[in-house]
Amino acid sequence: MALTVPEKGWFQTKIAKDEKAWIIIALIVCLSLFVLMAGWHVVGKQNASSIVYDTSPDEFYKLSQANWRKYKIGEEEGIPVVKPPAGSDVFILATTWRWEPILVLKKGAEYRFHISSMDLVHGFSLQPLNMNFVIHPQYDYVLTFKPTSSGDFRIICNEFCGFGHHTMIGKITVEE
């Protein structure tokens, strides 16, 4: 906000050549970024799938439990360790303040992740990869995932979800 009132008719003052040049450059940059963003969406294949189902937390929990029992290979600190076969559906559940289950996946195999929250809005961030998704309760988000490198990866909640938010870390192990 200006300290003084502008003179009457200030908006009719001619724009200087250098200001016009900067306005044109800014417009060109903005339009270029817009076109690149649209192009990346179509050509880049880096966007999340748009498959989302309505569900209830209880229904998703029952589906998750059945899936985990089917492929469970152990338990770590009360969290099931699940090793689904290649090409199968994998259920990941966000609860206050943990991710379930711990997954053991095969490198190069494709999986369909079903991700939902039991209680609050959580953020699914797979580190060190750059996968970030907001997870809402009552929705089943389906993401196609194909691990390309082996090792241990962490699932971090990147939406503040309360006092234990900093402890909400899940684990995915990818084997050769």
Short mmCIF file of C-alpha atoms in Angstrom, two decimals:
data_model
loop_
_atom_site.label_atom_id
_atom_site.label_comp_id
_atom_site.label_asym_id
_atom_site.label_seq_id
_atom_site.Cartn_x
_atom_site.Cartn_y
_atom_site.Cartn_z
CA MET A 1 0.00 0.00 0.00
CA ALA A 2 1.38 3.38 -0.98
CA LEU A 3 1.91 6.11 1.62
CA THR A 4 0.59 8.77 -0.75
CA VAL A 5 -2.40 8.78 -3.01
CA PRO A 6 -1.38 8.43 -6.68
CA GLU A 7 -2.07 11.29 -9.05
CA LYS A 8 -5.29 11.18 -11.03
CA GLY A 9 -4.95 9.50 -14.40
CA TRP A 10 -1.80 7.53 -13.44
CA PHE A 11 -3.12 4.39 -15.15
CA GLN A 12 -3.19 6.20 -18.49
CA THR A 13 0.54 6.96 -18.35
CA LYS A 14 2.48 5.27 -21.16
CA ILE A 15 4.59 2.29 -20.18
CA ALA A 16 8.33 2.62 -20.77
CA LYS A 17 9.96 0.36 -23.39
CA ASP A 18 12.02 -1.60 -20.84
CA GLU A 19 8.90 -2.25 -18.73
CA LYS A 20 7.02 -3.46 -21.82
CA ALA A 21 9.93 -5.79 -22.61
CA TRP A 22 9.85 -7.30 -19.09
CA ILE A 23 6.07 -7.75 -19.25
CA ILE A 24 6.38 -9.53 -22.60
CA ILE A 25 9.26 -11.72 -21.33
CA ALA A 26 7.25 -12.64 -18.20
CA LEU A 27 4.21 -13.47 -20.32
CA ILE A 28 6.28 -15.67 -22.65
CA VAL A 29 7.85 -17.51 -19.70
CA CYS A 30 4.44 -18.08 -18.07
CA LEU A 31 2.88 -19.37 -21.28
CA SER A 32 5.90 -21.61 -21.96
CA LEU A 33 5.69 -23.13 -18.48
CA PHE A 34 1.97 -23.69 -18.93
CA VAL A 35 2.54 -25.53 -22.22
CA LEU A 36 5.43 -27.56 -20.74
CA MET A 37 3.31 -28.52 -17.73
CA ALA A 38 0.47 -29.71 -19.97
CA GLY A 39 2.96 -31.55 -22.19
CA TRP A 40 4.61 -33.24 -19.21
CA HIS A 41 1.22 -34.44 -18.04
CA VAL A 42 0.55 -36.10 -21.39
CA VAL A 43 4.05 -37.25 -22.44
CA GLY A 44 5.97 -37.48 -19.15
CA LYS A 45 3.98 -40.37 -17.63
CA GLN A 46 4.93 -39.10 -14.18
CA ASN A 47 1.41 -38.48 -12.94
CA ALA A 48 -0.42 -40.59 -10.47
CA SER A 49 -3.23 -42.76 -11.74
CA SER A 50 -6.66 -41.29 -11.42
CA ILE A 51 -8.19 -44.45 -9.99
CA VAL A 52 -9.93 -43.65 -6.72
CA TYR A 53 -12.70 -45.65 -5.06
CA ASP A 54 -15.10 -44.61 -2.32
CA THR A 55 -14.72 -46.82 0.71
CA SER A 56 -15.23 -46.72 4.45
CA PRO A 57 -12.37 -47.10 6.91
CA ASP A 58 -13.93 -50.35 8.21
CA GLU A 59 -14.30 -51.82 4.72
CA PHE A 60 -10.74 -50.88 3.73
CA TYR A 61 -9.42 -52.30 7.03
CA LYS A 62 -11.15 -55.65 6.37
CA LEU A 63 -9.76 -55.81 2.82
CA SER A 64 -6.29 -54.92 4.12
CA GLN A 65 -6.37 -57.56 6.86
CA ALA A 66 -7.44 -60.27 4.40
CA ASN A 67 -4.66 -59.26 1.98
CA TRP A 68 -2.04 -59.20 4.74
CA ARG A 69 -3.06 -62.60 6.13
CA LYS A 70 -2.75 -64.04 2.63
CA TYR A 71 0.83 -62.82 2.05
CA LYS A 72 2.20 -62.42 5.59
CA ILE A 73 5.74 -63.71 6.16
CA GLY A 74 6.37 -62.34 9.63
CA GLU A 75 5.99 -59.47 12.03
CA GLU A 76 8.22 -56.59 13.10
CA GLU A 77 7.37 -54.64 16.27
CA GLY A 78 3.69 -55.59 15.97
CA ILE A 79 3.48 -54.58 12.30
CA PRO A 80 2.88 -57.36 9.76
CA VAL A 81 5.59 -58.00 7.16
CA VAL A 82 3.94 -58.82 3.84
CA LYS A 83 5.52 -60.26 0.68
CA PRO A 84 2.94 -60.18 -2.13
CA PRO A 85 3.63 -61.92 -5.45
CA ALA A 86 4.45 -59.87 -8.54
CA GLY A 87 1.42 -58.30 -10.21
CA SER A 88 -0.75 -58.45 -7.11
CA ASP A 89 -2.67 -55.84 -5.17
CA VAL A 90 -0.94 -54.40 -2.12
CA PHE A 91 -2.91 -52.69 0.65
CA ILE A 92 -1.21 -49.89 2.61
CA LEU A 93 -3.00 -48.41 5.58
CA ALA A 94 -2.26 -45.11 7.32
CA THR A 95 -3.30 -44.86 10.95
CA THR A 96 -2.35 -42.47 13.69
CA TRP A 97 0.79 -42.71 13.71
CA ARG A 98 2.09 -45.53 11.60
CA TRP A 99 2.02 -47.16 8.18
CA GLU A 100 1.01 -50.79 7.85
CA PRO A 101 2.30 -53.25 6.65
CA ILE A 102 6.03 -53.49 6.05
CA LEU A 103 6.32 -54.55 2.42
CA VAL A 104 8.84 -56.85 0.75
CA LEU A 105 8.65 -56.38 -3.01
CA LYS A 106 10.56 -57.77 -5.99
CA LYS A 107 12.63 -55.45 -8.19
CA GLY A 108 11.15 -55.01 -11.67
CA ALA A 109 7.76 -56.45 -10.72
CA GLU A 110 4.63 -54.33 -11.01
CA TYR A 111 2.23 -53.92 -8.09
CA ARG A 112 -1.05 -52.09 -7.55
CA PHE A 113 -0.93 -50.12 -4.30
CA HIS A 114 -4.27 -49.51 -2.59
CA ILE A 115 -3.70 -46.73 -0.06
CA SER A 116 -6.16 -45.29 2.45
CA SER A 117 -6.32 -43.68 5.86
CA MET A 118 -8.26 -44.89 8.86
CA ASP A 119 -8.60 -41.56 10.64
CA LEU A 120 -6.97 -38.34 9.39
CA VAL A 121 -5.52 -36.85 6.25
CA HIS A 122 -2.02 -38.26 5.82
CA GLY A 123 0.66 -37.76 3.19
CA PHE A 124 2.25 -40.73 1.42
CA SER A 125 5.83 -39.82 0.55
CA LEU A 126 8.13 -42.60 -0.64
CA GLN A 127 11.75 -41.69 0.11
CA PRO A 128 14.30 -41.32 -1.43
CA LEU A 129 12.04 -41.39 -4.51
CA ASN A 130 9.93 -38.36 -5.20
CA MET A 131 6.45 -39.88 -4.82
CA ASN A 132 4.04 -37.70 -2.86
CA PHE A 133 0.29 -38.20 -2.47
CA VAL A 134 -2.31 -36.86 -0.07
CA ILE A 135 -4.35 -39.69 1.45
CA HIS A 136 -7.86 -38.97 2.72
CA PRO A 137 -10.03 -41.31 4.79
CA GLN A 138 -12.96 -42.92 2.94
CA TYR A 139 -11.04 -43.13 -0.34
CA ASP A 140 -9.02 -45.99 -1.81
CA TYR A 141 -6.23 -44.55 -3.96
CA VAL A 142 -4.85 -47.04 -6.49
CA LEU A 143 -1.30 -46.45 -7.73
CA THR A 144 0.66 -48.68 -10.09
CA PHE A 145 4.18 -49.13 -8.77
CA LYS A 146 7.19 -50.88 -10.31
CA PRO A 147 10.39 -50.81 -8.21
CA THR A 148 13.45 -50.18 -10.36
CA SER A 149 16.13 -50.43 -7.68
CA SER A 150 16.64 -52.68 -4.69
CA GLY A 151 17.14 -51.60 -1.09
CA ASP A 152 15.20 -50.20 1.83
CA PHE A 153 12.80 -47.32 1.26
CA ARG A 154 10.83 -45.29 3.78
CA ILE A 155 7.24 -44.09 3.68
CA ILE A 156 7.00 -40.72 5.39
CA CYS A 157 3.82 -38.87 6.32
CA ASN A 158 4.15 -35.41 4.82
CA GLU A 159 0.84 -34.01 6.12
CA PHE A 160 0.90 -32.94 9.76
CA CYS A 161 -1.36 -35.40 11.58
CA GLY A 162 -0.82 -34.65 15.26
CA PHE A 163 1.62 -35.21 18.10
CA GLY A 164 3.12 -38.47 16.76
CA HIS A 165 3.48 -37.24 13.19
CA HIS A 166 7.28 -37.34 13.35
CA THR A 167 7.21 -41.07 14.20
CA MET A 168 5.01 -42.05 11.25
CA ILE A 169 7.57 -43.89 9.15
CA GLY A 170 6.82 -47.02 7.12
CA LYS A 171 9.18 -49.40 5.35
CA ILE A 172 9.39 -51.02 1.93
CA THR A 173 12.18 -53.47 1.12
CA VAL A 174 12.86 -54.21 -2.52
CA GLU A 175 14.75 -57.44 -3.24
CA GLU A 176 16.59 -58.46 -6.43
#
